[in-house]
Tab-separated table of C-alpha atoms in Angstrom:
chain	number	residue	atom	x	y	z
A	7	MET	CA	40.731	60.669	-47.061
A	8	SER	CA	37.978	58.500	-48.333
A	9	THR	CA	39.302	55.610	-46.410
A	10	THR	CA	39.172	57.687	-43.211
A	11	LEU	CA	35.736	58.693	-43.843
A	12	LEU	CA	34.426	55.118	-44.740
A	13	PHE	CA	35.987	54.080	-41.261
A	14	VAL	CA	34.273	56.814	-39.395
A	15	THR	CA	30.853	56.121	-40.991
A	16	LEU	CA	31.100	52.347	-40.120
A	17	ALA	CA	32.079	53.158	-36.593
A	18	CYS	CA	29.061	55.539	-36.205
A	19	ASN	CA	26.817	52.819	-37.653
A	20	ALA	CA	28.077	50.234	-35.210
A	21	SER	CA	27.865	52.750	-32.265
A	22	PHE	CA	24.176	53.353	-33.305
A	23	THR	CA	23.386	49.714	-33.600
A	24	VAL	CA	24.703	49.017	-30.073
A	25	LEU	CA	22.926	51.963	-28.531
A	26	ASN	CA	19.800	51.327	-30.384
A	27	PRO	CA	19.357	47.651	-30.703
A	28	THR	CA	16.519	46.288	-32.781
A	29	THR	CA	13.646	45.456	-30.433
A	30	THR	CA	12.465	41.887	-30.714
A	31	PRO	CA	8.594	41.787	-30.292
A	32	ASN	CA	7.466	39.544	-27.371
A	33	PRO	CA	5.234	36.637	-28.310
A	34	PRO	CA	1.479	37.232	-27.829
A	35	THR	CA	0.194	36.342	-24.255
A	36	ALA	CA	-2.462	33.724	-24.329
A	37	ALA	CA	-5.797	34.854	-22.945
A	38	PRO	CA	-6.529	33.065	-19.832
A	39	LEU	CA	-9.231	30.438	-20.066
A	40	PRO	CA	-12.380	31.083	-18.134
A	41	ALA	CA	-12.527	29.145	-14.804
A	42	ALA	CA	-14.813	25.899	-15.271
A	43	THR	CA	-18.210	26.579	-13.670
A	44	ALA	CA	-19.578	23.789	-11.532
A	45	VAL	CA	-22.797	22.496	-12.820
A	46	PRO	CA	-25.271	22.190	-9.668
A	47	LEU	CA	-27.017	18.987	-9.032
A	48	LEU	CA	-30.577	18.868	-10.585
A	49	SER	CA	-31.745	18.412	-6.932
A	50	GLN	CA	-30.434	21.811	-5.982
A	51	GLN	CA	-32.394	23.353	-8.554
A	52	VAL	CA	-35.936	22.103	-7.340
A	53	THR	CA	-38.096	22.252	-4.393
A	54	LEU	CA	-40.478	19.706	-3.038
A	55	VAL	CA	-43.956	20.760	-2.504
A	56	PRO	CA	-47.382	19.154	-1.640
A	57	GLN	CA	-50.069	19.094	-4.310
A	58	PRO	CA	-53.398	18.866	-2.327
A	59	PHE	CA	-56.489	16.953	-3.675
A	60	GLU	CA	-59.957	16.859	-2.004
A	61	GLU	CA	-63.053	14.954	-3.159
A	62	VAL	CA	-66.344	14.849	-1.089
A	63	SER	CA	-69.359	12.625	-1.913
A	64	GLN	CA	-72.865	12.820	-0.392
A	65	SER	CA	-74.099	9.716	-1.999
A	66	PRO	CA	-72.610	7.543	-0.738
A	67	ILE	CA	-70.823	9.732	1.926
A	68	TYR	CA	-66.936	9.500	1.869
A	69	THR	CA	-64.095	12.021	1.609
A	70	ILE	CA	-60.893	11.749	-0.165
A	71	LYS	CA	-57.736	13.742	0.599
A	72	SER	CA	-54.363	13.521	-0.653
A	73	GLN	CA	-51.047	15.303	-0.676
A	74	THR	CA	-48.826	14.295	-3.639
A	75	PRO	CA	-45.163	15.447	-3.485
A	76	GLN	CA	-44.153	17.400	-6.381
A	77	LEU	CA	-40.852	18.902	-7.544
A	78	THR	CA	-41.013	22.652	-8.775
A	79	GLY	CA	-38.252	24.930	-10.345
A	80	SER	CA	-37.205	22.951	-13.211
A	81	ASP	CA	-38.812	21.571	-16.493
A	82	ASP	CA	-35.959	18.957	-16.766
A	83	PRO	CA	-37.673	15.637	-18.182
A	84	ARG	CA	-36.125	13.829	-14.961
A	85	VAL	CA	-38.226	16.274	-12.782
A	86	LEU	CA	-41.280	15.558	-14.930
A	87	ALA	CA	-40.795	11.952	-14.637
A	88	PHE	CA	-40.461	11.980	-10.909
A	89	ASN	CA	-43.687	14.002	-10.815
A	90	GLN	CA	-45.594	11.718	-12.970
A	91	ARG	CA	-44.470	8.720	-11.092
A	92	LEU	CA	-45.580	10.057	-7.553
A	93	THR	CA	-48.903	11.380	-9.235
A	94	ALA	CA	-49.482	7.861	-10.727
A	95	LEU	CA	-48.803	6.062	-7.622
A	96	ILE	CA	-51.256	8.140	-5.569
A	97	GLU	CA	-54.082	8.383	-8.078
A	98	GLN	CA	-54.099	4.621	-8.232
A	99	GLU	CA	-54.530	4.296	-4.680
A	100	VAL	CA	-57.122	6.993	-4.478
A	101	ASP	CA	-59.036	5.278	-7.482
A	102	LEU	CA	-59.035	1.925	-5.682
A	103	HIS	CA	-60.491	3.283	-2.498
A	104	ARG	CA	-63.058	5.382	-4.470
A	105	GLN	CA	-64.272	2.353	-6.336
A	106	GLY	CA	-64.733	0.493	-2.835
A	107	PHE	CA	-66.519	3.493	-1.303
A	108	LEU	CA	-68.962	3.645	-4.173
A	109	GLN	CA	-70.026	0.204	-3.439
A	110	ASN	CA	-71.229	1.166	0.045
A	111	PRO	CA	-74.844	1.744	0.938
A	112	VAL	CA	-76.303	5.311	0.237
A	113	THR	CA	-77.481	5.596	3.686
A	114	PRO	CA	-74.412	5.165	6.060
A	115	LEU	CA	-74.023	2.827	8.840
A	116	THR	CA	-71.521	5.335	10.567
A	117	ASN	CA	-70.212	8.544	9.334
A	118	GLY	CA	-69.230	7.271	6.018
A	119	SER	CA	-65.810	6.446	4.629
A	120	PHE	CA	-62.613	8.425	4.221
A	121	LEU	CA	-59.247	8.059	2.757
A	122	GLU	CA	-56.216	10.389	3.709
A	123	VAL	CA	-52.891	10.307	2.081
A	124	THR	CA	-49.851	12.073	3.393
A	125	TYR	CA	-45.984	11.922	2.801
A	126	THR	CA	-42.798	12.350	4.600
A	127	LEU	CA	-39.406	13.193	3.102
A	128	ILE	CA	-37.227	10.971	4.862
A	129	SER	CA	-34.084	12.229	3.310
A	130	GLN	CA	-32.644	13.962	0.250
A	131	HIS	CA	-28.755	13.385	0.001
A	132	SER	CA	-27.374	14.450	-3.366
A	133	ASP	CA	-29.627	13.542	-5.896
A	134	ILE	CA	-31.229	10.628	-3.978
A	135	TRP	CA	-34.602	11.350	-2.717
A	136	SER	CA	-36.370	9.033	-0.247
A	137	LEU	CA	-40.014	9.420	0.613
A	138	LYS	CA	-42.610	7.665	2.666
A	139	LEU	CA	-46.505	7.590	1.754
A	140	ASP	CA	-48.872	6.831	4.534
A	141	PHE	CA	-52.483	5.785	3.707
A	142	SER	CA	-55.242	6.026	6.237
A	143	PHE	CA	-58.614	4.833	5.601
A	144	TYR	CA	-62.018	3.648	6.781
A	145	SER	CA	-64.868	2.042	4.789
A	146	ASP	CA	-68.312	2.561	6.146
A	147	GLY	CA	-69.243	-0.325	8.436
A	148	ALA	CA	-65.817	-1.590	9.055
A	149	ALA	CA	-64.719	-2.584	12.611
A	150	HIS	CA	-61.849	-0.124	12.650
A	151	PRO	CA	-59.812	2.000	10.290
A	152	GLY	CA	-56.909	0.767	8.369
A	153	HIS	CA	-53.308	2.087	7.476
A	154	TYR	CA	-50.601	0.971	5.233
A	155	SER	CA	-47.715	2.627	3.705
A	156	GLY	CA	-45.508	2.809	0.474
A	157	THR	CA	-42.186	4.074	-0.211
A	158	VAL	CA	-40.271	5.893	-3.222
A	159	ASN	CA	-36.613	6.081	-3.398
A	160	TYR	CA	-35.647	7.973	-6.375
A	161	ASP	CA	-32.232	8.895	-8.058
A	162	LEU	CA	-33.273	12.204	-9.656
A	163	GLY	CA	-29.638	12.388	-11.458
A	164	GLN	CA	-30.409	9.292	-13.436
A	165	GLY	CA	-34.054	9.911	-13.606
A	166	ARG	CA	-35.189	6.547	-12.276
A	167	GLU	CA	-36.767	4.733	-9.102
A	168	LEU	CA	-34.351	2.745	-7.214
A	169	ALA	CA	-34.922	-0.968	-6.404
A	170	LEU	CA	-33.640	-2.431	-3.209
A	171	GLY	CA	-31.278	-4.583	-5.189
A	172	ASP	CA	-29.695	-1.308	-6.676
A	173	LEU	CA	-28.152	-1.064	-3.019
A	174	PHE	CA	-26.335	-4.073	-2.968
A	175	LEU	CA	-23.910	-6.340	-4.737
A	176	ALA	CA	-25.278	-8.564	-7.241
A	177	ASP	CA	-23.694	-11.690	-5.991
A	178	THR	CA	-24.809	-11.419	-2.463
A	179	ASN	CA	-27.855	-12.563	-0.432
A	180	TYR	CA	-28.572	-9.133	0.935
A	181	LEU	CA	-32.140	-10.241	1.653
A	182	GLU	CA	-30.944	-12.615	4.249
A	183	THR	CA	-28.667	-10.186	5.932
A	184	ILE	CA	-31.723	-7.752	6.185
A	185	SER	CA	-34.181	-10.375	7.251
A	186	SER	CA	-31.704	-11.586	10.035
A	187	TYR	CA	-31.361	-8.283	11.466
A	188	CYS	CA	-34.925	-7.529	11.298
A	189	ILE	CA	-35.959	-10.760	12.980
A	190	ALA	CA	-33.466	-10.345	15.774
A	191	GLU	CA	-34.967	-6.742	16.514
A	192	LEU	CA	-38.713	-7.974	16.169
A	193	GLU	CA	-38.141	-10.805	18.638
A	194	LYS	CA	-36.917	-8.196	21.309
A	195	ARG	CA	-40.347	-6.321	21.005
A	196	ASP	CA	-43.483	-7.083	23.058
A	197	ILE	CA	-45.684	-7.237	19.830
A	198	GLY	CA	-46.351	-11.007	19.570
A	199	PHE	CA	-44.068	-11.450	16.652
A	200	GLU	CA	-43.380	-15.233	17.663
A	201	SER	CA	-47.026	-15.793	17.736
A	202	GLY	CA	-47.718	-16.630	13.970
A	203	PHE	CA	-46.057	-13.486	12.217
A	204	GLN	CA	-42.415	-14.842	11.536
A	205	GLN	CA	-43.322	-15.218	7.999
A	206	GLY	CA	-43.850	-11.500	7.426
A	207	ALA	CA	-40.065	-10.928	7.926
A	208	ALA	CA	-38.843	-13.965	6.078
A	209	PRO	CA	-36.088	-12.988	3.356
A	210	THR	CA	-38.477	-12.401	0.432
A	211	PRO	CA	-38.702	-9.311	-1.831
A	212	GLU	CA	-42.426	-8.902	-0.987
A	213	ASN	CA	-41.622	-8.545	2.807
A	214	TYR	CA	-38.933	-5.969	2.246
A	215	SER	CA	-40.641	-3.781	-0.472
A	216	LYS	CA	-41.003	-0.726	1.693
A	217	TRP	CA	-37.775	0.725	2.697
A	218	ASN	CA	-36.159	4.257	2.879
A	219	ILE	CA	-32.719	5.414	2.871
A	220	ALA	CA	-32.027	7.652	5.895
A	221	PRO	CA	-28.810	9.200	7.391
A	222	GLU	CA	-28.836	6.846	10.251
A	223	GLY	CA	-29.602	3.782	8.454
A	224	LEU	CA	-31.687	1.621	6.040
A	225	ILE	CA	-35.404	1.946	7.376
A	226	ILE	CA	-37.586	-1.169	6.887
A	227	SER	CA	-41.416	-0.751	7.402
A	228	PHE	CA	-43.678	-3.364	8.095
A	229	ASP	CA	-47.624	-2.557	7.894
A	230	GLU	CA	-50.249	-3.827	10.255
A	231	TYR	CA	-50.657	-7.418	10.266
A	232	GLN	CA	-47.454	-8.273	8.662
A	233	VAL	CA	-45.159	-8.825	11.779
A	234	ALA	CA	-47.539	-8.026	14.307
A	235	SER	CA	-51.279	-7.754	15.201
A	236	TYR	CA	-53.297	-4.746	14.406
A	237	ALA	CA	-53.185	-3.550	17.869
A	238	ALA	CA	-49.363	-3.508	17.942
A	239	GLY	CA	-49.389	-1.317	14.906
A	240	PRO	CA	-46.986	-0.868	12.213
A	241	GLN	CA	-43.313	-1.490	12.956
A	242	THR	CA	-40.217	0.128	11.601
A	243	ILE	CA	-36.705	-1.009	12.016
A	244	THR	CA	-33.561	0.922	11.202
A	245	ILE	CA	-30.571	-1.088	10.200
A	246	PRO	CA	-27.236	0.796	10.657
A	247	TYR	CA	-25.334	0.879	7.503
A	248	ALA	CA	-22.303	-0.833	9.208
A	249	GLU	CA	-24.465	-3.842	9.496
A	250	LEU	CA	-24.952	-3.944	5.554
A	251	ALA	CA	-21.206	-3.022	4.622
A	252	SER	CA	-20.305	-6.547	3.601
A	253	VAL	CA	-23.186	-6.634	0.986
A	254	THR	CA	-23.323	-3.078	-0.033
A	255	ASP	CA	-22.328	-1.958	-3.474
A	256	LEU	CA	-19.412	0.631	-2.894
A	257	GLN	CA	-20.383	2.321	-6.192
A	258	GLY	CA	-23.964	2.493	-5.499
A	259	PRO	CA	-26.354	4.786	-3.765
A	260	LEU	CA	-25.209	3.890	-0.162
A	261	ALA	CA	-21.698	4.493	-0.758
A	262	SER	CA	-21.412	7.775	0.910
A	263	TYR	CA	-23.241	6.404	3.991
A	264	LEU	CA	-20.712	3.708	4.820
A	265	PRO	CA	-18.460	4.150	7.720
């Protein structure tokens, strides 16, 4: 009797185990990692605006007006450095002309002197900003007004101003390449280039200190009297990037412009 009861008990326990198996807990599901958020370029966080300045003197008579490019929208040290660089550059030129104007007679020979400073944003690609500054001036008693330019090419991401050599491979004579192209273009123009102005386009750093990065090519600026007479005016030449491909640093600022 007891044997039969034991068998029935075991059978029932076995049936219960089969019908009600022990539940194995599932391993915890790992929480999904948050998607990486792309950090916007510093240049996407700022806006370029003009900072106006005007100074008027009656003794001697002169007027100074300037527009200084400044970035707003961020207190990043790289933005502050950009603004300081442009401010210092323009203030230096303003002070130079002011000191000259103050040497003029109190009683003007004409309508007095003036300086006007303007700027143009040639391009802004990624974190590379390329600006041209134009200075127009007249000193009382001079035969005619004068004009000259300056350029600033700035890598905002790296927080530094670019030199022309930063665009090209270190072991190449990029100035020869640039000069040869410019000379060929200047010779096509009716500006009297071959009448004593060739030296202004020779492959020296001084001759090619004014340049801008633009979508269509590298823009070289020559001021009055550098490669032509005053009457012919300033000259600009745009060199297609394809013409510079053999000397361009493929890891440098022009990499994205190459064909």
